Tab-separated table of C-alpha atoms and ligand atoms in Angstrom:
chain	number	residue	atom	x	y	z
A	1	MET	CA	0.006	-0.060	-0.023
A	2	LYS	CA	1.322	3.439	-0.880
A	3	ARG	CA	1.108	6.374	1.380
A	4	MET	CA	2.345	10.006	1.329
A	5	PHE	CA	4.946	10.756	3.910
A	6	LYS	CA	4.417	14.010	5.901
A	7	GLY	CA	5.945	17.227	4.572
A	8	GLY	CA	8.386	17.320	1.663
A	9	VAL	CA	8.573	19.807	-1.234
A	10	HIS	CA	8.266	19.583	-4.983
A	11	PRO	CA	11.187	21.355	-6.718
A	12	HIS	CA	11.484	21.371	-10.490
A	13	ASP	CA	13.299	18.106	-11.339
A	14	HIS	CA	15.547	19.437	-14.070
A	15	LYS	CA	16.238	15.864	-15.284
A	16	VAL	CA	17.741	17.166	-18.560
A	17	THR	CA	20.303	14.156	-18.721
A	18	ARG	CA	17.650	11.516	-18.529
A	19	GLU	CA	18.060	10.685	-22.158
A	20	ALA	CA	21.892	10.475	-22.030
A	21	ALA	CA	23.046	6.925	-22.164
A	22	ILE	CA	25.899	6.045	-19.728
A	23	ALA	CA	29.234	6.824	-21.294
A	24	GLU	CA	32.828	6.093	-20.439
A	25	ILE	CA	35.525	8.823	-19.939
A	26	PRO	CA	39.250	8.427	-20.709
A	27	MET	CA	41.408	7.242	-17.831
A	28	PRO	CA	42.899	10.223	-15.951
A	29	GLY	CA	46.655	10.741	-15.712
A	30	GLU	CA	46.379	10.438	-11.912
A	31	ILE	CA	44.064	8.531	-9.580
A	32	ARG	CA	43.687	9.697	-5.958
A	33	LEU	CA	41.967	7.108	-3.774
A	34	SER	CA	40.897	8.694	-0.468
A	35	LEU	CA	41.106	6.361	2.467
A	36	SER	CA	37.847	7.725	3.799
A	37	GLN	CA	35.226	7.087	1.112
A	38	HIS	CA	32.557	5.598	3.518
A	39	ILE	CA	30.957	6.066	6.883
A	40	GLY	CA	33.208	4.478	9.636
A	41	ALA	CA	36.854	3.836	10.080
A	42	PRO	CA	39.158	4.891	7.242
A	43	ALA	CA	40.779	2.034	5.270
A	44	SER	CA	44.449	1.093	6.120
A	45	PRO	CA	46.888	1.312	3.102
A	46	ILE	CA	48.741	-1.935	2.229
A	47	VAL	CA	50.732	-0.561	-0.659
A	48	ALA	CA	53.720	1.814	-0.691
A	49	ALA	CA	55.332	4.320	-3.084
A	50	GLY	CA	56.916	2.469	-6.074
A	51	ASP	CA	54.557	-0.487	-5.936
A	52	ARG	CA	52.989	-1.497	-9.239
A	53	VAL	CA	49.320	-2.401	-8.675
A	54	LEU	CA	46.806	-4.240	-10.945
A	55	LYS	CA	43.209	-3.272	-11.571
A	56	TYR	CA	40.896	-4.757	-8.780
A	57	GLN	CA	43.940	-5.183	-6.514
A	58	THR	CA	43.228	-4.293	-2.792
A	59	VAL	CA	45.287	-1.240	-1.973
A	60	ALA	CA	43.804	-0.378	1.436
A	61	ALA	CA	42.326	-2.875	3.888
A	62	ILE	CA	39.198	-2.801	5.921
A	63	SER	CA	40.003	-1.469	9.402
A	64	GLY	CA	37.007	-2.161	11.512
A	65	TYR	CA	33.497	-3.741	11.330
A	66	VAL	CA	32.074	-0.460	9.954
A	67	SER	CA	34.659	0.195	7.311
A	68	ALA	CA	35.381	-0.884	3.669
A	69	PRO	CA	38.413	-1.809	1.716
A	70	ILE	CA	39.676	0.092	-1.406
A	71	HIS	CA	40.769	-1.347	-4.743
A	72	ALA	CA	42.783	-0.033	-7.603
A	73	PRO	CA	40.521	0.934	-10.589
A	74	THR	CA	43.309	0.399	-13.109
A	75	SER	CA	46.953	-0.724	-13.206
A	76	GLY	CA	49.726	1.678	-12.526
A	77	ILE	CA	52.432	2.715	-10.126
A	78	VAL	CA	51.800	4.068	-6.565
A	79	LYS	CA	53.376	7.492	-6.369
A	80	GLY	CA	52.602	7.897	-2.644
A	81	ILE	CA	50.150	8.290	0.127
A	82	GLU	CA	49.430	11.984	0.747
A	83	PRO	CA	46.777	14.337	2.112
A	84	SER	CA	44.431	15.136	-0.717
A	85	LEU	CA	41.402	17.345	-0.901
A	86	HIS	CA	38.144	15.379	-0.253
A	87	PRO	CA	34.768	16.542	-1.248
A	88	THR	CA	33.994	17.316	2.439
A	89	GLY	CA	36.543	20.143	2.123
A	90	ARG	CA	39.077	18.416	4.326
A	91	PHE	CA	42.578	17.041	3.472
A	92	ILE	CA	42.520	13.232	3.978
A	93	PRO	CA	45.200	10.793	3.153
A	94	ALA	CA	44.821	9.270	-0.342
A	95	ILE	CA	46.726	6.631	-2.311
A	96	ILE	CA	48.022	8.301	-5.457
A	97	ILE	CA	48.288	5.982	-8.495
A	98	GLU	CA	49.796	6.923	-11.859
A	99	PRO	CA	47.951	4.674	-14.400
A	100	ASP	CA	50.281	2.871	-16.930
A	101	GLY	CA	47.751	2.714	-19.644
A	102	GLU	CA	47.698	-1.093	-19.644
A	103	ASP	CA	44.521	-1.470	-17.567
A	104	GLU	CA	45.817	-4.786	-16.553
A	105	ALA	CA	43.548	-6.730	-14.297
A	106	MET	CA	44.356	-9.401	-11.724
A	107	ASP	CA	44.490	-12.800	-13.383
A	108	THR	CA	42.089	-14.479	-10.997
A	109	LEU	CA	39.527	-12.476	-9.171
A	110	PRO	CA	38.895	-13.855	-5.762
A	111	ASN	CA	35.413	-14.824	-4.727
A	112	ALA	CA	33.503	-15.021	-7.994
A	113	ASP	CA	30.443	-17.241	-7.577
A	114	PRO	CA	28.740	-17.347	-11.047
A	115	GLU	CA	26.708	-20.397	-10.061
A	116	TYR	CA	25.501	-18.820	-6.798
A	117	ALA	CA	26.414	-22.040	-5.016
A	118	ARG	CA	28.209	-20.598	-1.969
A	119	GLY	CA	25.364	-19.315	0.012
A	120	ALA	CA	24.298	-16.162	1.937
A	121	GLU	CA	27.062	-16.088	4.576
A	122	THR	CA	29.859	-16.280	2.046
A	123	TRP	CA	28.094	-13.681	-0.158
A	124	LYS	CA	28.087	-11.244	2.708
A	125	GLU	CA	31.897	-11.748	2.999
A	126	MET	CA	32.323	-11.168	-0.737
A	127	VAL	CA	30.309	-7.951	-0.555
A	128	ARG	CA	32.495	-6.849	2.359
A	129	ASP	CA	35.730	-7.722	0.495
A	130	ALA	CA	34.533	-6.004	-2.594
A	131	GLY	CA	34.348	-2.689	-0.710
A	132	ILE	CA	30.709	-1.942	-1.536
A	133	VAL	CA	29.046	0.923	0.186
A	134	GLY	CA	25.732	2.648	-0.239
A	135	MET	CA	25.792	4.548	-3.539
A	136	GLY	CA	22.824	6.847	-2.926
A	137	GLY	CA	25.090	9.307	-1.167
A	138	ALA	CA	25.491	8.083	2.493
A	139	ALA	CA	28.300	5.548	1.597
A	140	PHE	CA	27.424	3.266	4.588
A	141	PRO	CA	29.277	-0.099	4.282
A	142	THR	CA	26.747	-2.484	2.614
A	143	HIS	CA	27.934	-5.687	4.349
A	144	VAL	CA	26.901	-4.134	7.731
A	145	LYS	CA	23.353	-3.390	6.380
A	146	LEU	CA	23.176	-7.007	5.108
A	147	ASN	CA	24.120	-8.390	8.518
A	148	PRO	CA	21.315	-7.304	10.823
A	149	PRO	CA	21.294	-8.817	14.367
A	150	GLU	CA	19.183	-11.933	14.927
A	151	ASP	CA	16.555	-10.110	16.919
A	152	LYS	CA	15.834	-7.833	13.938
A	153	PRO	CA	14.204	-10.220	11.376
A	154	ILE	CA	13.957	-8.677	7.842
A	155	ASP	CA	10.962	-9.471	5.649
A	156	MET	CA	11.493	-7.019	2.901
A	157	VAL	CA	14.317	-5.613	0.843
A	158	VAL	CA	13.567	-2.335	-0.913
A	159	ALA	CA	15.428	-1.340	-4.119
A	160	ASN	CA	15.625	2.474	-3.932
A	161	GLY	CA	15.233	3.752	-7.569
A	162	VAL	CA	13.604	6.920	-6.566
A	163	GLU	CA	16.347	9.406	-7.311
A	164	CYS	CA	14.302	12.303	-6.133
A	165	GLU	CA	17.227	14.899	-6.237
A	166	PRO	CA	16.788	17.367	-9.045
A	167	PHE	CA	19.351	17.005	-11.962
A	168	LEU	CA	20.544	13.571	-11.045
A	169	THR	CA	19.794	10.813	-13.592
A	170	ALA	CA	22.490	8.128	-12.837
A	171	ASP	CA	20.212	5.629	-11.198
A	172	HIS	CA	17.449	6.300	-13.807
A	173	ARG	CA	19.953	5.349	-16.611
A	174	LEU	CA	21.146	2.338	-14.614
A	175	MET	CA	17.574	1.081	-14.348
A	176	LEU	CA	17.211	1.461	-18.096
A	177	GLU	CA	20.550	-0.033	-19.100
A	178	ALA	CA	21.200	-2.695	-16.463
A	179	PRO	CA	17.823	-3.837	-15.014
A	180	ASP	CA	18.919	-7.433	-14.892
A	181	SER	CA	22.075	-6.634	-12.777
A	182	ILE	CA	19.918	-4.623	-10.320
A	183	LEU	CA	17.370	-7.524	-9.979
A	184	SER	CA	20.196	-10.002	-9.524
A	185	GLY	CA	21.662	-7.926	-6.814
A	186	LEU	CA	18.168	-7.561	-5.250
A	187	ARG	CA	17.640	-11.341	-5.215
A	188	LEU	CA	21.133	-11.833	-3.640
A	189	ALA	CA	20.335	-9.213	-1.001
A	190	MET	CA	17.084	-10.906	-0.189
A	191	GLU	CA	18.743	-14.165	0.417
A	192	MET	CA	21.476	-12.676	2.457
A	193	VAL	CA	18.899	-11.020	4.949
A	194	GLY	CA	16.355	-13.895	4.693
A	195	ALA	CA	13.570	-11.705	3.290
A	196	LYS	CA	10.638	-13.111	1.317
A	197	ARG	CA	9.597	-9.904	-0.408
A	198	ALA	CA	11.238	-7.371	-2.536
A	199	VAL	CA	10.017	-3.977	-3.784
A	200	VAL	CA	11.535	-1.699	-6.450
A	201	GLY	CA	10.472	1.853	-5.612
A	202	ILE	CA	10.529	4.372	-8.591
A	203	GLU	CA	9.096	7.776	-8.830
A	204	ALA	CA	6.320	8.325	-11.399
A	205	ASN	CA	8.635	10.728	-13.432
A	206	LYS	CA	10.542	7.665	-14.775
A	207	PRO	CA	7.883	5.745	-16.724
A	208	ASP	CA	10.475	4.159	-19.004
A	209	ALA	CA	12.385	2.854	-15.985
A	210	VAL	CA	9.192	1.538	-14.459
A	211	GLU	CA	8.309	-0.227	-17.811
A	212	ARG	CA	11.858	-1.735	-18.100
A	213	MET	CA	11.727	-3.101	-14.579
A	214	VAL	CA	8.160	-4.490	-14.894
A	215	ASN	CA	9.083	-6.182	-18.197
A	216	ALA	CA	12.260	-7.702	-16.698
A	217	ASP	CA	12.023	-11.247	-15.544
A	218	LEU	CA	10.600	-10.532	-12.032
A	219	PRO	CA	11.101	-13.496	-9.734
A	220	GLU	CA	8.354	-14.560	-7.280
A	221	GLY	CA	7.920	-12.103	-4.362
A	222	PHE	CA	9.152	-9.090	-6.421
A	223	GLU	CA	7.046	-6.054	-7.205
A	224	VAL	CA	7.579	-2.682	-8.721
A	225	SER	CA	5.903	0.285	-7.004
A	226	VAL	CA	5.389	3.613	-8.694
A	227	LEU	CA	5.609	6.445	-6.195
A	228	PRO	CA	4.287	10.095	-6.391
A	229	VAL	CA	6.858	12.664	-7.247
A	230	MET	CA	7.809	14.335	-4.095
A	231	TYR	CA	11.096	15.240	-2.481
A	232	PRO	CA	12.585	13.511	-0.371
A	233	GLN	CA	10.784	10.358	-1.522
A	234	GLY	CA	14.173	8.555	-1.800
A	235	ALA	CA	15.113	9.080	1.946
A	236	GLU	CA	15.012	5.697	3.678
A	237	LYS	CA	12.442	6.419	6.339
A	238	GLN	CA	10.038	8.238	3.932
A	239	LEU	CA	10.421	5.542	1.337
A	240	ILE	CA	9.639	2.757	3.870
A	241	TYR	CA	6.534	4.627	5.115
A	242	ALA	CA	5.311	5.266	1.550
A	243	LEU	CA	5.705	1.567	0.603
A	244	THR	CA	4.644	-0.194	3.778
A	245	GLY	CA	3.148	2.211	6.294
A	246	ARG	CA	5.737	1.227	8.766
A	247	GLU	CA	7.261	4.120	10.748
A	248	VAL	CA	11.002	3.866	11.647
A	249	PRO	CA	11.147	4.986	15.254
A	250	SER	CA	13.015	8.147	16.375
A	251	GLY	CA	16.712	7.147	16.576
A	252	GLY	CA	15.940	3.745	14.877
A	253	LEU	CA	16.930	2.092	11.772
A	254	PRO	CA	15.032	0.445	8.837
A	255	MET	CA	15.914	-2.910	10.285
A	256	ASP	CA	13.737	-1.995	13.387
A	257	VAL	CA	10.700	-2.386	11.090
A	258	GLY	CA	11.930	-5.345	9.146
A	259	VAL	CA	13.228	-3.535	6.121
A	260	VAL	CA	16.566	-3.153	4.393
A	261	VAL	CA	16.874	-0.436	1.759
A	262	GLN	CA	19.557	-0.481	-0.931
A	263	ASN	CA	20.182	1.913	-3.758
A	264	VAL	CA	19.802	0.339	-7.242
A	265	GLY	CA	23.508	1.204	-7.945
A	266	THR	CA	24.564	-0.662	-4.810
A	267	LEU	CA	22.473	-3.699	-5.887
A	268	ALA	CA	24.193	-3.711	-9.327
A	269	ALA	CA	27.553	-3.577	-7.465
A	270	ILE	CA	26.462	-6.614	-5.295
A	271	HIS	CA	25.649	-8.502	-8.524
A	272	GLU	CA	29.120	-7.699	-9.942
A	273	ALA	CA	30.902	-8.729	-6.748
A	274	VAL	CA	29.143	-11.987	-6.261
A	275	THR	CA	28.710	-13.060	-9.883
A	276	PHE	CA	32.094	-11.968	-11.274
A	277	GLY	CA	34.182	-11.155	-8.129
A	278	ARG	CA	34.675	-7.588	-9.234
A	279	PRO	CA	35.311	-5.115	-6.453
A	280	PHE	CA	33.764	-1.557	-6.394
A	281	VAL	CA	36.191	0.406	-8.570
A	282	GLU	CA	33.854	2.588	-10.605
A	283	ARG	CA	30.404	4.089	-10.419
A	284	VAL	CA	27.897	5.941	-12.576
A	285	MET	CA	27.335	9.637	-11.796
A	286	THR	CA	25.633	12.593	-13.480
A	287	LEU	CA	27.550	15.625	-14.748
A	288	GLY	CA	24.910	18.453	-14.890
A	289	GLY	CA	23.916	21.947	-14.076
A	290	THR	CA	23.968	24.832	-16.600
A	291	LEU	CA	27.633	24.966	-17.401
A	292	PRO	CA	29.071	21.686	-18.646
A	293	ASN	CA	29.494	21.383	-22.423
A	294	GLY	CA	29.078	17.645	-22.086
A	295	PRO	CA	26.309	17.078	-19.534
A	296	GLY	CA	25.397	13.362	-19.156
A	297	ASN	CA	25.779	10.186	-17.221
A	298	TYR	CA	29.260	8.792	-16.996
A	299	ARG	CA	30.851	5.550	-15.645
A	300	VAL	CA	33.813	6.915	-13.863
A	301	PRO	CA	36.729	5.249	-11.939
A	302	VAL	CA	36.737	5.993	-8.201
A	303	GLY	CA	39.591	8.408	-7.537
A	304	THR	CA	39.085	10.353	-10.752
A	305	PRO	CA	39.832	14.170	-10.236
A	306	LEU	CA	36.633	16.137	-10.806
A	307	SER	CA	38.488	18.464	-13.096
A	308	HIS	CA	39.278	15.511	-15.363
A	309	ILE	CA	35.626	14.655	-15.744
A	310	VAL	CA	34.836	18.231	-16.834
A	311	GLU	CA	37.761	18.649	-19.101
A	312	SER	CA	37.412	15.214	-20.862
A	313	THR	CA	33.727	15.881	-21.576
A	314	GLY	CA	34.041	19.235	-23.319
A	315	GLY	CA	34.862	21.737	-20.613
A	316	VAL	CA	32.419	24.407	-19.366
A	317	ALA	CA	30.649	27.282	-21.033
A	318	GLY	CA	31.840	29.939	-18.466
A	319	PRO	CA	33.056	30.629	-14.902
A	320	ALA	CA	31.235	28.510	-12.290
A	321	ALA	CA	29.484	30.335	-9.412
A	322	ARG	CA	28.418	27.248	-7.722
A	323	ILE	CA	29.892	23.699	-7.828
A	324	ILE	CA	27.909	21.012	-6.120
A	325	ASN	CA	29.011	17.501	-5.189
A	326	GLY	CA	25.767	15.455	-5.360
A	327	GLY	CA	22.307	16.963	-5.818
A	328	PRO	CA	21.278	20.525	-5.174
A	329	MET	CA	19.094	19.609	-2.162
A	330	MET	CA	21.402	17.332	-0.141
A	331	GLY	CA	24.685	17.856	-1.830
A	332	THR	CA	27.598	20.033	-0.687
A	333	ALA	CA	29.109	23.060	-2.254
A	334	LEU	CA	32.758	22.681	-3.412
A	335	SER	CA	35.239	25.461	-3.654
A	336	GLY	CA	36.730	24.081	-6.955
A	337	LEU	CA	37.301	20.876	-8.971
A	338	GLU	CA	40.430	19.752	-7.075
A	339	SER	CA	38.783	16.854	-5.168
A	340	THR	CA	38.053	13.424	-6.601
A	341	VAL	CA	35.239	11.023	-7.169
A	342	THR	CA	34.431	8.907	-4.078
A	343	LYS	CA	32.262	5.877	-3.830
A	344	GLY	CA	29.446	8.108	-2.737
A	345	THR	CA	29.710	10.640	-5.565
A	346	SER	CA	26.295	10.562	-7.414
A	347	GLY	CA	26.736	13.825	-9.284
A	348	LEU	CA	28.757	16.922	-10.064
A	349	LEU	CA	26.746	20.043	-10.923
A	350	LEU	CA	28.055	23.347	-12.088
A	351	PHE	CA	26.167	26.572	-12.331
A	352	GLY	CA	26.762	30.078	-13.738
A	353	PRO	CA	26.373	33.350	-11.779
A	354	GLY	CA	22.862	33.970	-13.074
A	355	ASP	CA	21.447	30.639	-11.917
A	356	PHE	CA	21.010	31.491	-8.294
A	357	ARG	CA	18.988	34.022	-6.445
A	358	GLU	CA	21.042	35.898	-3.923
A	359	LEU	CA	20.056	34.725	-0.405
A	360	ARG	CA	19.497	37.432	2.280
A	361	PRO	CA	18.952	35.680	5.677
A	362	ARG	CA	16.664	37.670	7.873
A	363	ALA	CA	14.764	37.084	11.190
A	364	CYS	CA	12.325	34.318	11.430
A	365	VAL	CA	8.746	35.498	10.690
A	366	ARG	CA	7.216	32.451	12.478
A	367	CYS	CA	5.238	31.389	9.357
A	368	GLY	CA	5.557	27.668	10.144
A	369	ALA	CA	6.493	26.750	6.579
A	370	CYS	CA	9.694	24.860	7.721
A	371	VAL	CA	7.574	22.821	10.182
A	372	ARG	CA	5.035	21.873	7.511
A	373	GLY	CA	7.713	20.954	5.072
A	374	CYS	CA	9.757	18.818	7.494
A	375	PRO	CA	9.485	15.196	6.659
A	376	ALA	CA	10.949	14.210	10.006
A	377	SER	CA	8.326	16.067	12.067
A	378	LEU	CA	10.897	18.423	13.615
A	379	MET	CA	10.805	22.168	14.351
A	380	PRO	CA	13.563	23.401	12.203
A	381	HIS	CA	13.115	27.026	13.168
A	382	THR	CA	13.707	26.123	16.794
A	383	LEU	CA	16.637	23.947	16.022
A	384	GLY	CA	18.162	26.705	13.866
A	385	ASN	CA	17.721	29.270	16.609
A	386	MET	CA	19.275	27.143	19.271
A	387	VAL	CA	22.386	26.495	17.152
A	388	GLU	CA	22.601	30.215	16.124
A	389	TRP	CA	22.507	31.147	19.884
A	390	ASP	CA	24.866	28.340	20.966
A	391	LEU	CA	22.167	26.559	22.967
A	392	PHE	CA	23.589	23.214	22.181
A	393	ASP	CA	22.441	21.402	25.333
A	394	GLY	CA	18.792	21.245	24.381
A	395	LEU	CA	19.286	19.993	20.782
A	396	THR	CA	18.889	16.278	21.622
A	397	GLU	CA	15.579	16.982	23.354
A	398	PHE	CA	14.382	18.490	20.098
A	399	ASN	CA	15.439	15.312	18.256
A	400	ILE	CA	18.047	16.980	16.115
A	401	ASN	CA	19.452	13.648	15.172
A	402	ASP	CA	16.271	12.670	13.443
A	403	CYS	CA	17.039	15.345	10.908
A	404	ILE	CA	17.895	13.683	7.534
A	405	GLU	CA	19.503	16.861	6.195
A	406	CYS	CA	17.120	16.956	3.317
A	407	GLY	CA	17.118	20.722	3.113
A	408	CYS	CA	13.305	21.183	2.733
A	409	CYS	CA	13.110	23.602	5.626
A	410	THR	CA	15.733	25.805	3.984
A	411	TYR	CA	14.079	25.471	0.621
A	412	VAL	CA	10.740	26.805	1.841
A	413	CYS	CA	11.838	29.446	4.270
A	414	PRO	CA	10.733	32.897	3.116
A	415	ALA	CA	13.340	34.546	5.358
A	416	ASP	CA	16.165	32.756	3.634
A	417	ARG	CA	17.307	31.202	6.927
A	418	ASN	CA	20.185	28.825	6.785
A	419	LEU	CA	18.314	26.177	8.706
A	420	VAL	CA	19.767	22.911	7.445
A	421	GLN	CA	23.284	24.404	7.642
A	422	TRP	CA	22.748	25.383	11.283
A	423	ILE	CA	21.306	21.944	12.041
A	424	ARG	CA	24.370	20.211	10.455
A	425	GLN	CA	26.569	22.527	12.610
A	426	GLY	CA	24.610	21.594	15.714
A	427	LYS	CA	24.848	17.778	14.975
A	428	ALA	CA	28.666	18.162	14.441
A	429	GLU	CA	28.933	19.947	17.690
A	430	LEU	CA	27.159	17.244	19.587
A	431	VAL	CA	29.487	14.599	18.014
A	432	ALA	CA	32.517	16.675	19.005
A	433	ARG	CA	31.232	17.019	22.608
A	434	SER	CA	30.584	13.395	22.878
A	435	ARG	CA	34.143	12.650	22.126
A	436	ASN	CA	35.494	14.957	24.799
B	1	LIG	S1	14.927	19.797	9.933
B	1	LIG	FE1	16.138	18.315	8.785
B	1	LIG	S2	14.681	16.756	8.158
B	1	LIG	FE2	13.430	18.522	8.735
B	1	LIG	S3	13.186	19.688	6.743
B	1	LIG	FE3	15.073	20.587	7.753
B	1	LIG	S4	16.789	19.400	6.889
B	1	LIG	FE4	14.890	18.188	6.433
B	2	LIG	S1	10.075	28.918	7.417
B	2	LIG	FE1	11.604	30.332	8.027
B	2	LIG	S2	10.430	32.187	8.647
B	2	LIG	FE2	9.098	30.473	8.552
B	2	LIG	S3	8.937	29.621	10.655
B	2	LIG	FE3	10.553	28.479	9.648
B	2	LIG	S4	12.486	29.656	10.007
B	2	LIG	FE4	10.835	31.002	10.474
């Protein structure tokens, strides 16, 4: 049964790259593999300057339960391990590889199971060893999600094909071009968590993807659900409510209501890892906005400099006033193109000076629009005020950690208040205090 979640907004979708088939880009002259491409402990490097590495070789090992290893996306020489600009704006150690142009892969890929004979427990290890993380943006290690505790039985896996962020079309293209890989990954995920049902959730603005999925060979227990177009329909809690009516409790996780959600790109990566033993070394992302001369959807090696993506697809039509990593609602602004593609990079958007209204933050007029628009039933104006006035102690009482940072409050605020930015700042302050 489909329901509408509370709140949300309806921005123009600007999906101008929806017709652009997934294309390759040339290998860059340098790959920079950040050791921190996922939520959790950074990976530990196991190569050194001067080593020659092969495509798919593990170059950084998993370093905790919530962590993920990193693999070379091509063959080449390790130039060193140095701090490198990360999309978060911080300098984080990265393994620098100079590709040798051979693209020589390892002879035998460990862990391939093309007959699907090894069973769920081994597949979870294969997913872990392949370094797969959530590709919808959060980059949470997938093997952890596929390993819920015994007291959290899972009855449904949801394939998240919503892609509700404006401009982004990478998941849409993947559903059109690789539906069988997604469904294979979904079947594997179901078996890994012991679920009997699977639902592919797709927004109604992708009728061709719905048709492709419905016409694919859907196994028993699978269904495709077409959802109304509303942002943030693709957020896990909102998607689960829309599909099942189940409400993930405050501070809880989807597993608390018997559901595991996986992005369609992540499911295709699970298929690649189990069927062919291929680790996560590349992903599909959208290059968009108003400036790129070659907007489209590209399959890009992890570690590719963003500047290389722009240059190798035709450059830009003018100076960029805004560069966004991800989508315009939940993405982060970048100061330039010096950082690299990570496993969580869903898009790169470039906009010119005339594309944005100048924001002039003013005092709250108590209109309540942010409360009505909040899909997490929070009071964004109160949270914003508390952070602005350094009243951090009460933030937890107002459930700040239930904020999914969707940006709906900022989007609707007539006073241009930086609500989501303050809330992010407040969450970061609470994390910092908990460590002291
Ligand atoms: S408070 Fe958080 S969850 Fe609510 S609208 Fe703002 S960003 Fe979204
Ligand atoms: S939308 Fe803006 S002006 Fe209206 S109550 Fe919220 S913070 Fe205040």
